[in-house]
Coordinates of C-alpha atoms in Angstrom, one line a residue:
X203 CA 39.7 -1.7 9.7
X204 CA 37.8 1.9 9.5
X205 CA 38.7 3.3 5.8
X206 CA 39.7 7.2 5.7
X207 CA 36.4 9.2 4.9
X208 CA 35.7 9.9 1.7
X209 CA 37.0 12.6 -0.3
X210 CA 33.7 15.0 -1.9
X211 CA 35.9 17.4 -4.0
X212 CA 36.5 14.6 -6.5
X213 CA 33.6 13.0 -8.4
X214 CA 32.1 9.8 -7.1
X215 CA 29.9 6.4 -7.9
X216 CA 28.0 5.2 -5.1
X217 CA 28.5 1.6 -7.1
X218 CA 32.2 1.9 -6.3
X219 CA 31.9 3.3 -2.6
X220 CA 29.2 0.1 -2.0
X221 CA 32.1 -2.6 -3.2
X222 CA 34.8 0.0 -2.2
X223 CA 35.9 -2.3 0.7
X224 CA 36.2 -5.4 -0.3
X225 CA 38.2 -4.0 -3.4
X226 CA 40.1 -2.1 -1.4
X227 CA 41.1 -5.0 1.3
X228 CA 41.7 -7.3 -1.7
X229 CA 39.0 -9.4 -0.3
X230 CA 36.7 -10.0 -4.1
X231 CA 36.4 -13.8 -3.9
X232 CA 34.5 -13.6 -0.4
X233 CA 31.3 -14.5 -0.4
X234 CA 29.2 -10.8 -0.9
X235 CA 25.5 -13.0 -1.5
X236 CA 23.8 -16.1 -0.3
X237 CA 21.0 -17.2 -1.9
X238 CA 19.2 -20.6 -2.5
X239 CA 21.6 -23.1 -2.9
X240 CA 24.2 -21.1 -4.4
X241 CA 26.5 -17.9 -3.6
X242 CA 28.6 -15.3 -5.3
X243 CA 31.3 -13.5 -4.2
X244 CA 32.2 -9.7 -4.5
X245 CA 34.4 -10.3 -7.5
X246 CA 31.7 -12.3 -9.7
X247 CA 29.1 -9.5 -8.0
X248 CA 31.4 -7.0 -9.6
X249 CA 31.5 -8.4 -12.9
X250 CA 27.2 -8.9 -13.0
X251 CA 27.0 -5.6 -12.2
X252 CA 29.0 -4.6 -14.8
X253 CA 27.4 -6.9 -17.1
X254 CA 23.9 -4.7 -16.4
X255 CA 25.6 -1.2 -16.8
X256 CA 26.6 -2.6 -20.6
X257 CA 23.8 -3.8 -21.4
X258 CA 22.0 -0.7 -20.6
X259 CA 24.0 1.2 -21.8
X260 CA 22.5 1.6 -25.6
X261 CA 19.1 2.4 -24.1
X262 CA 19.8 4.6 -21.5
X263 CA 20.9 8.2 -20.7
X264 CA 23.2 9.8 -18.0
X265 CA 20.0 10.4 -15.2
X266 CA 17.4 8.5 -16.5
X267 CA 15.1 6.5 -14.1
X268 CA 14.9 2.6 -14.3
X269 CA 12.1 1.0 -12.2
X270 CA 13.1 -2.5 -10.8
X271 CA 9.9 -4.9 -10.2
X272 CA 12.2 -7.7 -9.0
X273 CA 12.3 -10.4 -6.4
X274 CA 15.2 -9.8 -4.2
X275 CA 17.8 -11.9 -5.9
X276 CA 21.3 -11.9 -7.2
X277 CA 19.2 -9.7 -10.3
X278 CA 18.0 -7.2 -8.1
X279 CA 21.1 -6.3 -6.0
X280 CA 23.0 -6.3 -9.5
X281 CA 20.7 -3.9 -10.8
X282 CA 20.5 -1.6 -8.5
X283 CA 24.0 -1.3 -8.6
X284 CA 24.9 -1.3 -12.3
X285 CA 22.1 1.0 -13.1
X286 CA 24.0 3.6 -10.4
X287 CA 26.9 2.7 -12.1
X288 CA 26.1 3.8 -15.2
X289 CA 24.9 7.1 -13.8
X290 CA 20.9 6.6 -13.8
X291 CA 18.7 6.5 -11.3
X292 CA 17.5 3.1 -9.9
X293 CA 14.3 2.9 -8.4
X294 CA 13.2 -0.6 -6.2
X295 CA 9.4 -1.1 -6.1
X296 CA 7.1 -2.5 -3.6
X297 CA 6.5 -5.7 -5.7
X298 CA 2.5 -6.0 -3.9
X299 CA 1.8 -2.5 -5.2
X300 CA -1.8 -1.8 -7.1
X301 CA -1.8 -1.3 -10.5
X302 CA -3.1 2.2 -10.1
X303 CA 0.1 2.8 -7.9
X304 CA 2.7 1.5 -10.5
X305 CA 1.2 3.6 -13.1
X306 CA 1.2 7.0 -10.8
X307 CA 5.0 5.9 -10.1
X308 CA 5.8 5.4 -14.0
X309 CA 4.0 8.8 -14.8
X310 CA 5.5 10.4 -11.6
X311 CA 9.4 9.3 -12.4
X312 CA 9.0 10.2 -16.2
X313 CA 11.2 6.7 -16.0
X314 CA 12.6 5.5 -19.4
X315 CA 13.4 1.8 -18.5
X316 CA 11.8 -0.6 -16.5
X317 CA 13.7 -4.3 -14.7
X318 CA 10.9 -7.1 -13.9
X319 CA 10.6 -10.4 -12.7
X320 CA 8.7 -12.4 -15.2
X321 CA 6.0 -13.2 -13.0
X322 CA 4.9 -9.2 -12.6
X323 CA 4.5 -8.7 -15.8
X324 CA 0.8 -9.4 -15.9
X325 CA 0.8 -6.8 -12.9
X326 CA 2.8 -3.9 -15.2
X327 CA 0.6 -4.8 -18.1
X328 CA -2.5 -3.9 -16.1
X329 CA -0.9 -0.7 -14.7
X330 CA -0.6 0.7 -18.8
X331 CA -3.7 -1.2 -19.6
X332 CA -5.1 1.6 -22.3
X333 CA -2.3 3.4 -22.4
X334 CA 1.0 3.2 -24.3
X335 CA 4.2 2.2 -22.2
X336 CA 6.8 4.8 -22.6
X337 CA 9.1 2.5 -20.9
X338 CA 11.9 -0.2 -22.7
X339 CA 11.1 -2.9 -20.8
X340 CA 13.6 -6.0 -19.8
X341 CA 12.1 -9.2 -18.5
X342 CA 14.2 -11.7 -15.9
X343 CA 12.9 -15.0 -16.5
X344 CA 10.6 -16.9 -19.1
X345 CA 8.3 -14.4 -20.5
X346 CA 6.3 -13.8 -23.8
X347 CA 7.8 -12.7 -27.3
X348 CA 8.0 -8.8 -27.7
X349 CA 10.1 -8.0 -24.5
X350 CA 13.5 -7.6 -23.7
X351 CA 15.3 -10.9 -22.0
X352 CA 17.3 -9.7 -19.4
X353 CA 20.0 -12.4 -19.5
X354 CA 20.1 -12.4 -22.9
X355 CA 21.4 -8.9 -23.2
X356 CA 23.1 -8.8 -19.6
X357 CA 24.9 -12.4 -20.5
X358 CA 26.4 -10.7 -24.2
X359 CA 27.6 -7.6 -22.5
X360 CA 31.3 -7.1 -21.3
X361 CA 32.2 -7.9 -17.5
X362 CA 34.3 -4.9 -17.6
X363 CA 33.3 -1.6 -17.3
X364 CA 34.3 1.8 -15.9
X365 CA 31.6 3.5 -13.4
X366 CA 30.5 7.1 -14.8
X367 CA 31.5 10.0 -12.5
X368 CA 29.1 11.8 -10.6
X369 CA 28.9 14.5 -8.2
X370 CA 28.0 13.2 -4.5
X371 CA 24.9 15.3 -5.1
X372 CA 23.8 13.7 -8.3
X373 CA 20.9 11.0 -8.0
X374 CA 21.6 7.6 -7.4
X375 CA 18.1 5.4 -6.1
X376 CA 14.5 7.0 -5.4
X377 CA 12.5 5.1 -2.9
X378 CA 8.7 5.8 -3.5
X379 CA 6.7 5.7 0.0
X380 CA 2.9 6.6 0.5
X381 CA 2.3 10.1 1.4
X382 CA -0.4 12.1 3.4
X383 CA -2.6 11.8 0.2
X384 CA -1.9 8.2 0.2
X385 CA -0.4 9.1 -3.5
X386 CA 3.4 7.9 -3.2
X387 CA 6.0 10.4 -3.1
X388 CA 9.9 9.4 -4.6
X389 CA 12.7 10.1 -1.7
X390 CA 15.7 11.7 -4.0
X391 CA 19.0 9.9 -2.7
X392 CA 22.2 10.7 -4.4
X393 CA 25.3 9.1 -4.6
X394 CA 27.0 10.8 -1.5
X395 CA 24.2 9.2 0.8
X396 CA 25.7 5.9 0.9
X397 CA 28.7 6.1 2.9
X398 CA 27.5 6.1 6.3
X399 CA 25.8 2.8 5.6
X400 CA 28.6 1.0 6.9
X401 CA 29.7 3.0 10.1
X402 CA 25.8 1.9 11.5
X403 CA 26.6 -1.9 10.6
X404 CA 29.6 -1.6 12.2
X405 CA 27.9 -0.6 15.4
X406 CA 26.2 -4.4 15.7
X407 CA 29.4 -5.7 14.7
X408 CA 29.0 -6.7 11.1
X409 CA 31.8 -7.1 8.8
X410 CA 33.8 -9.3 7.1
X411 CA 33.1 -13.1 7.4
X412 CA 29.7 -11.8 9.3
X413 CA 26.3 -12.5 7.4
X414 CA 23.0 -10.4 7.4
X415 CA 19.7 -11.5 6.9
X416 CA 16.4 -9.1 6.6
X417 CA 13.4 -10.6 6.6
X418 CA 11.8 -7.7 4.9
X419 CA 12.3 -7.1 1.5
X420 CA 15.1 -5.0 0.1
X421 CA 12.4 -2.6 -2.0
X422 CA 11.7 -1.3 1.7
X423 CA 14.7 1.1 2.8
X424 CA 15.2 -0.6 6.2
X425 CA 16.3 -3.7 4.7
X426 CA 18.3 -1.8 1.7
X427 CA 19.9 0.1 3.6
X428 CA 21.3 -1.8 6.4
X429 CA 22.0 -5.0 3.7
X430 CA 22.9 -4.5 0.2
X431 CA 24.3 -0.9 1.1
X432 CA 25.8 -1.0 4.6
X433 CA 25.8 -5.0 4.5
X434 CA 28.3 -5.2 1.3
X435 CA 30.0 -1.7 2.3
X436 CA 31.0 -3.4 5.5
X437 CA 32.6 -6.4 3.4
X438 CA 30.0 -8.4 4.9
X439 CA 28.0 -11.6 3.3
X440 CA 24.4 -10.7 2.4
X441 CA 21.4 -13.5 2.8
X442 CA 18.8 -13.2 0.0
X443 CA 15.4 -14.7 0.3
X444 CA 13.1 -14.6 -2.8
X445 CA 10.0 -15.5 -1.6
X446 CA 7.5 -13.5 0.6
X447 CA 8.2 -14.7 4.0
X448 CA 6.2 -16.6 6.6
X449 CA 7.6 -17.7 10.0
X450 CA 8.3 -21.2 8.7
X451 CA 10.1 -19.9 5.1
X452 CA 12.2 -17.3 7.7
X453 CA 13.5 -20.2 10.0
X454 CA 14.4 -22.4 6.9
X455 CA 16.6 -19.3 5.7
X456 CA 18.0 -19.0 8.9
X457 CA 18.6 -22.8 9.7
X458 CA 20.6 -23.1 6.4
X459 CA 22.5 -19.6 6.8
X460 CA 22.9 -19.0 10.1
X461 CA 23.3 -15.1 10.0
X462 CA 25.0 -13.1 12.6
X463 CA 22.5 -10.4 12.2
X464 CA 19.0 -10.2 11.5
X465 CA 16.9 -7.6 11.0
X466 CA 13.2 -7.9 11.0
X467 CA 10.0 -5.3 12.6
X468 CA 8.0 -6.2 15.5
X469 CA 5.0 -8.1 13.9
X470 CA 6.9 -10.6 12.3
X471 CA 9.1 -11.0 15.6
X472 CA 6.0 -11.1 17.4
X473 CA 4.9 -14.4 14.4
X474 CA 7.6 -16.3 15.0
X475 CA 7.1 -16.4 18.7
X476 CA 3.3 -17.2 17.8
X477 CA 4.1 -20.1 15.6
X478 CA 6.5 -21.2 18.1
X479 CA 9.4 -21.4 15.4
X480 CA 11.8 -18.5 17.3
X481 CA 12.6 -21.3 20.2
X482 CA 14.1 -23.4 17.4
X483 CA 17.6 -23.7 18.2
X484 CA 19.0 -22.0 15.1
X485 CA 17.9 -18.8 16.6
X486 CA 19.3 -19.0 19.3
X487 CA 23.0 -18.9 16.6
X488 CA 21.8 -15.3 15.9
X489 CA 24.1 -12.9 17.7
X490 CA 22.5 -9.6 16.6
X491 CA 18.7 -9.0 16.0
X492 CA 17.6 -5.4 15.2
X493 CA 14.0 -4.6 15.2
X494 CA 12.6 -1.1 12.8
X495 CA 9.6 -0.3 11.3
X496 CA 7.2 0.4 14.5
X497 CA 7.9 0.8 18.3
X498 CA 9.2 -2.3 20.2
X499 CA 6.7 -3.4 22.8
X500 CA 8.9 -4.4 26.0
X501 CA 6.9 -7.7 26.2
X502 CA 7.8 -8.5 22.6
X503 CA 11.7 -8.0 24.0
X504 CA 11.2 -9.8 27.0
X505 CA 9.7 -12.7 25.2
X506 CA 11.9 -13.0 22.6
X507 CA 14.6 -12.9 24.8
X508 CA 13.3 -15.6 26.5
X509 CA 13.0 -17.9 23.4
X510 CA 16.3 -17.2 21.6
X511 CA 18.5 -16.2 24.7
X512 CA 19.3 -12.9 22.5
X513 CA 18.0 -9.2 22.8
X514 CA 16.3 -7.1 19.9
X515 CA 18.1 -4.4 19.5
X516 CA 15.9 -1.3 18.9
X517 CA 16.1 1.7 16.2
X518 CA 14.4 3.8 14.1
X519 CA 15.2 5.3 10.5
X520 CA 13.6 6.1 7.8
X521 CA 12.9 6.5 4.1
X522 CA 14.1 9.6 3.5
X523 CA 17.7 8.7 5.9
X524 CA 18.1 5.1 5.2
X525 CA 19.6 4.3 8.4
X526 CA 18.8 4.7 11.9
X527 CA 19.5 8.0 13.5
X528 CA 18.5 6.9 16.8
X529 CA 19.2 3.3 17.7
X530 CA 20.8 1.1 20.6
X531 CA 23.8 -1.2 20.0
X532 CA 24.4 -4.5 21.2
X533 CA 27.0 -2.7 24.2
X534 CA 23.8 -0.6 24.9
X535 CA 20.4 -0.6 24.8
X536 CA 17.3 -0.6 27.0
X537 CA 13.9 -2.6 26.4
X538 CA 11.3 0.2 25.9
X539 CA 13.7 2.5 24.5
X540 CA 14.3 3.5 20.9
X541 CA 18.2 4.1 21.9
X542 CA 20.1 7.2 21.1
X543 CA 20.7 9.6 18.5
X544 CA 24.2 7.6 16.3
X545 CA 27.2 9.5 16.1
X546 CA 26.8 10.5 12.4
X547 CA 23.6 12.2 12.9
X548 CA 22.0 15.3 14.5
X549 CA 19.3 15.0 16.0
X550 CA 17.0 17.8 18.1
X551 CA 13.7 17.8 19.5
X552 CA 11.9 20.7 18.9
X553 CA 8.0 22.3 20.0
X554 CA 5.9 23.3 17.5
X555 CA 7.3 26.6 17.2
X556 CA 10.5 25.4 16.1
X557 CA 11.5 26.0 19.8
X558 CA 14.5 23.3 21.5
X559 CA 12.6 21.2 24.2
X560 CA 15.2 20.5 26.7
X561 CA 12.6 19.1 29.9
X562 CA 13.0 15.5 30.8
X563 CA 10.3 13.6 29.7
X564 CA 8.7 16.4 27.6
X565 CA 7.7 15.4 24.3
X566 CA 8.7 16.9 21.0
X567 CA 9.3 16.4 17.4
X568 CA 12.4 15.1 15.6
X569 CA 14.2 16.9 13.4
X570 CA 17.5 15.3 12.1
X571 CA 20.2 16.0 9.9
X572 CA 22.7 13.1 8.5
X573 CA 25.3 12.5 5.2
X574 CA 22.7 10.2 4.0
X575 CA 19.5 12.5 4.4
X576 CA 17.5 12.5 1.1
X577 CA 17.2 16.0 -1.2
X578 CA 13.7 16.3 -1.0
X579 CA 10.6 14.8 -2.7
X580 CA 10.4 14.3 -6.8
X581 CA 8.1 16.7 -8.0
X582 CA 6.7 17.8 -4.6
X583 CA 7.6 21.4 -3.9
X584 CA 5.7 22.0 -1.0
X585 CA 5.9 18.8 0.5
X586 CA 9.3 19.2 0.0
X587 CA 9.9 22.8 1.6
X588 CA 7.3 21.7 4.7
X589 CA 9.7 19.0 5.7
X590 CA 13.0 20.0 4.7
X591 CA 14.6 22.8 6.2
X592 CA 18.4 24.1 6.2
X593 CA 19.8 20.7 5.7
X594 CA 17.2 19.5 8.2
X595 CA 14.7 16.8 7.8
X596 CA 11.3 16.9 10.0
X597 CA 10.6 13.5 10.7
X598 CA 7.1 13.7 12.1
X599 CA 8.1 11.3 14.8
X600 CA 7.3 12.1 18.5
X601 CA 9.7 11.9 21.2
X602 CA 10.9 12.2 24.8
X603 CA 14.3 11.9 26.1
X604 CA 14.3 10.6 29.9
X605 CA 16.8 11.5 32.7
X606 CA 19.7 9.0 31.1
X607 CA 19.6 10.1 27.8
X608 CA 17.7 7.2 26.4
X609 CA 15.2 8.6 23.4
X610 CA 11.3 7.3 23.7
X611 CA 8.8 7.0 21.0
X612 CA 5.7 8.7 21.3
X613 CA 3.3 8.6 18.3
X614 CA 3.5 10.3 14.6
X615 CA 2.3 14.4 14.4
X616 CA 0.0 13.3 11.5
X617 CA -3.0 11.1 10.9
X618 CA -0.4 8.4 8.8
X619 CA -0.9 5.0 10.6
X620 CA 2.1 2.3 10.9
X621 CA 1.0 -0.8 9.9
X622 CA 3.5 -3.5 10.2
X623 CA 6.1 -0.8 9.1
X624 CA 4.7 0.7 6.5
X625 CA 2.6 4.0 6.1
X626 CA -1.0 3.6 5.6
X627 CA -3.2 6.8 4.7
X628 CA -6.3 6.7 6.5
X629 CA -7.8 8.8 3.8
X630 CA -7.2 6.6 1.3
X631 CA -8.8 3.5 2.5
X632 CA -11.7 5.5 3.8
X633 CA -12.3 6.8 -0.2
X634 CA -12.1 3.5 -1.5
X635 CA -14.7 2.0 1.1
X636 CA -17.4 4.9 0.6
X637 CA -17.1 3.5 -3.2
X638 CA -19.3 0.2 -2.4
X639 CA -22.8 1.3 -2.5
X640 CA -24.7 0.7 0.3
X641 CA -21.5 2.0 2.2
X642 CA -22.2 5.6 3.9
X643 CA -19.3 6.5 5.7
X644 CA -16.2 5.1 6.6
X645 CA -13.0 5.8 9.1
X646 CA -10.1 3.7 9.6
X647 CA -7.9 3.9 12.4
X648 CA -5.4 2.5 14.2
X649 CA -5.6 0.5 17.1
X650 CA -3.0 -1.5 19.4
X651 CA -3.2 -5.1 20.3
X652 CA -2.2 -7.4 23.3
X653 CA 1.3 -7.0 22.0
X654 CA 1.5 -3.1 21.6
X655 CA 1.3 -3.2 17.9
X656 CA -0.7 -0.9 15.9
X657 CA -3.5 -2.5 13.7
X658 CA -6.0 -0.8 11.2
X659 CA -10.0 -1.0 12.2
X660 CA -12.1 -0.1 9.5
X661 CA -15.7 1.6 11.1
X662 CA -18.7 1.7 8.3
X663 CA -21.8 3.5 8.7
X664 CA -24.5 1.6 6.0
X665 CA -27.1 3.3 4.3
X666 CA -30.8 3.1 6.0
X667 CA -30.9 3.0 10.0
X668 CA -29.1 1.5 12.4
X669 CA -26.7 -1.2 12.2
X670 CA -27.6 -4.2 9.1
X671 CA -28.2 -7.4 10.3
X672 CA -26.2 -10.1 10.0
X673 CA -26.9 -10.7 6.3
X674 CA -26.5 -7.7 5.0
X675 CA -23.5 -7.2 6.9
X676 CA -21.6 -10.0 6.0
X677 CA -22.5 -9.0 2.1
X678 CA -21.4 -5.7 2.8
X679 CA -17.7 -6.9 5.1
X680 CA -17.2 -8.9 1.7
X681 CA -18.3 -6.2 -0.9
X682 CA -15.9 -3.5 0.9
X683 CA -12.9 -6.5 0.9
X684 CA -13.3 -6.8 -2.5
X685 CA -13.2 -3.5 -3.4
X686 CA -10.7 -2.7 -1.1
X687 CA -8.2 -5.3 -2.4
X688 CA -8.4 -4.9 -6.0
X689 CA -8.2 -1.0 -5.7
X690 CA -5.2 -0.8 -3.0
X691 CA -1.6 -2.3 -2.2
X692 CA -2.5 -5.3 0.1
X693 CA -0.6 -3.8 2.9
X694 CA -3.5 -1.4 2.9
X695 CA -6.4 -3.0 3.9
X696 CA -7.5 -3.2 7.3
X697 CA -8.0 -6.6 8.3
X698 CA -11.3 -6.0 10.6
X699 CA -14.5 -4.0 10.1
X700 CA -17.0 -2.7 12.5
X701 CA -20.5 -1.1 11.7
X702 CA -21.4 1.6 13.7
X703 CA -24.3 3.9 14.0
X704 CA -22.9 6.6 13.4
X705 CA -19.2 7.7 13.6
X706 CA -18.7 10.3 16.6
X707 CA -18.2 14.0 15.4
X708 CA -17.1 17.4 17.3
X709 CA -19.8 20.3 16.9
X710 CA -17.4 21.2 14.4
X711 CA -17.7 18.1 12.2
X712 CA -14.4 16.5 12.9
X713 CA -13.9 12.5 13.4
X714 CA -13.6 12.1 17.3
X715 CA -11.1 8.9 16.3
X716 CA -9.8 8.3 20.1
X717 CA -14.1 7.4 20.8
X718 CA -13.7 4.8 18.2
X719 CA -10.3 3.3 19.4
X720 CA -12.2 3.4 23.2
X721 CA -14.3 0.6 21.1
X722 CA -11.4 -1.0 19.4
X723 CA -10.1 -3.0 22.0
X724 CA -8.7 -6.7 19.9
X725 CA -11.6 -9.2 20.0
X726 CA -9.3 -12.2 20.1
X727 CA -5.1 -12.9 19.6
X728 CA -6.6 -14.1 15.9
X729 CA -8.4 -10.6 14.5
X730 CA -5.4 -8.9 16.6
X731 CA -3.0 -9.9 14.3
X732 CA -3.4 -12.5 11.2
X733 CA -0.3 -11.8 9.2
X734 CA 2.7 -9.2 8.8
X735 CA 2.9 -7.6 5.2
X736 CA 5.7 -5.7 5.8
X737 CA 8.6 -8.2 6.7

């Protein structure tokens, strides 16, 4: 039953509007989480959650940021919400971040508390290696004597508690993504952003008694959004997975749970086909399968279809809206076809002078506008004012719209390459490379596979003449690895390299990158695509 929208002129939680409908529909012993061999309804979620806010509450302040390093677990989703509920901030992390990136993020938020999984705490340790942590930190699990157990002070607190009131503009969760620089920027979401979340779920038929399952992890705002926000606002049952998946680990989960809907991105679609784990019949239980992240190649749909007997259903959101402002639905959608632009968003397609572009077929940028669109970027002014504009957000994200209506992806207006979901800076890995002596010049692109998906391709230019032989190349292919993976986030390093002569240039002295994706074509399925660090 569709709840009456709510009210702004009184002062909010987003806590509250998240469990608002199972309270409301007297529904708090259903099952609200499934995870491992155990579940917990929305009643016992409800009294964790409050649990957390208590036991915060000593060290914390109305506002303050809390970084979660956590697994996703009952722990996490309890977090997140208690720490709203008690009026901070909460802030996921990417739990495969570098340690250079967790200290920029800890600097960045000017956060006063930090929530981690015991077995990260070697990898926060090494992010204020030299430094002393500002931050109170509180350990889940078995960790060393001098930090803060979680369920020790989470498991004295009360179970009751009353949510502070905020305004529907106050902060409630940043979500830190890589920028242009490849320095991550913190999306500002407030407390008023979450009550769309269900209206989307609603749309592939989710709600109570209905269970959803992402395969990607809920620090990523795909699978936040449309689970532990629109999932539980819906009154539906939420699948947690702990572990970073792999196509057999995914079909276990969805052998024992058997979700109605499951959201995943179109690598790791594209794996379980390749391991030959989607024909399994369990699959072929899943009503509803939404696909985010990166375009949907039509051969991906067609084969997947084929194996499970059930369509992907396409869409596209982002950080800084949470959930999809264009999508199909289960009653409509079209293979090739991002969908169309959901009824609790506008969206235009404009030139690059701000102009309307109304031609079939002719390709413009999105611009879109939405109750759940962020308030800008922490600390980044101009970023901020470049993207943002009268309530409007530019995405960055090329379209077309064809003669029915039906919205097509085209490509991003910037350099950022999409890899397995997630924003990669070229820059970035270029820098680190041109670090490895005997390394000259380097340029990473992105290039598509049989499939349609884009990979990165890292080209190297070596000091001296010509091309190395095969030696000093394969010294040098595991020097720049090296260096590559302990300086960056794993999902940043390109998974095949390729010395060149020379890497093409304009008379001006600008990288010619389509002549080096003419020689990018994938070698073999294997160097095409080896793994999906996204999901």
């Amino acid at each position: 039953m569709r709840r009456e929208p709510i009210d702004f002129a009184c002062q909010i939680n987003a806590a509250d509007l998240i469990l608002q409908g199972a309270r409301a529909d007297r529904r708090m012993e259903d099952v609200a989480l499934l995870y491992g061999n155990s579940e917990m309804s929305f009643g016992e979620l409800d009294s964790f959650t409050n649990r957390v806010a208590n036991a915060f509450r000593p060290f914390l302040g109305t506002g303050d940021r809390v970084l979660m390093l956590l697994k996703d677990s009952p722990e996490f989703v309890a977090s997140f919400l208690g720490i709203m509920r008690l009026g901070c901030v909460a802030v996921p992390l990417n739990t495969r971040l570098a340690p250079r990136d967790i200290r920029f993020i800890i600097d960045n938020s000017q956060a006063t508390a930090l929530v981690i999984d015991a077995e990260f705490v070697p990898l926060y340790r090494a992010a204020v290696d030299g430094r002393s942590s500002p931050l109170f930190v509180v350990v889940n699990g078995e960790h060393q004597s001098g930090l803060t157990s979680f369920h020790e002070i989470v498991g004295a607190a009360s179970p009751t508690a009353c949510s502070q009131p905020m305004d529907p503009d106050d902060m409630a969760f940043w979500l830190y993504s890589s920028g242009t620089t490849g320095t991550p920027k913190a999306a500002i979401h407030c407390h008023g952003d979450v009550v769309v979340g269900d209206e989307y779920m609603r749309t592939l038929g989710l709600g109570p008694g209905e269970r959803v399952f992402a395969s990607s992890k809920l620090f990523f705002a795909f699978a936040l959004g449309h689970t532990v926000i629109g999932g539980l606002r819906a009154g539906a049952t939420v699948i947690l997975f702990d572990g970073w998946p792999d196509a057999t680990a995914i079909a276990e989960v969805v052998e024992r749970y058997r979700p109605s809907v499951m959201l995943s991105v179109p690598t790791f679609f594209r794996n379980l086909l390749r391991d030959r784990v989607a024909q399994n019949a369990c699959f072929r239980s899943v009503r509803t399968y939404l696909s985010a992240g990166e375009a949907l190649p039509v051969c991906l749909y067609e084969g997947w279809l084929a194996a499970t007997g059930a369509p992907i259903i396409e869409g596209i959101g982002a950080t800084e809206t949470i959930f999809m402002f264009i999508s199909g639905t289960p009653a409509e959608h079209r293979p090739g076809a991002t969908g169309k632009p959901m009824p609790y968003a506008d969206v235009r397609l404009l030139d690059p002078a701000g102009q309307p572009v109304t031609a079939v077929g002719a390709i413009g940028t999105v611009w879109v506008k939405m109750p759940s669109l962020c308030r800008g970027y922490w600390l980044q002014p101009e970023r901020t004012t470049a993207q943002f504009r009268d309530g409007w957000f530019r995405t960055g994200d090329t379209f077309s719209v064809d003669a029915e209506g039906w919205w097509h992806y085209h490509s991003r207006t910037d350099d950022l390459l999409k890899i397995s979901g997630q924003w990669v800076s070229p820059g970035e890995i270029e820098k680190c490379a041109e670090r490895v002596p005997g390394i000259r010049e380097a340029v990473a692109i992105g290039v598509e596979n049989g499939d349609g998906l884009t990979r990165a391709v890292l080209f190297l230019v070596a000091d001296g003449d010509g091309i190395p032989d095969n030696v000093e190349r394969a010294q040098l292919e595991q020097e720049v690895s090296h260096q590559l993976r302990t300086t960056l986030s794993i999902y940043k390093c390109p998974r095949e390299m390729r010395f060149v002569d020379a890497i093409p240039r304009t008379a001006t002295g600008k990288v010619q990158r389509y002549l080096l994706r003419q020689q990018s074509t994938p070698r073999n399925e294997n160097q095409a695509e080896r793994s999906c660090n996204a999901s």
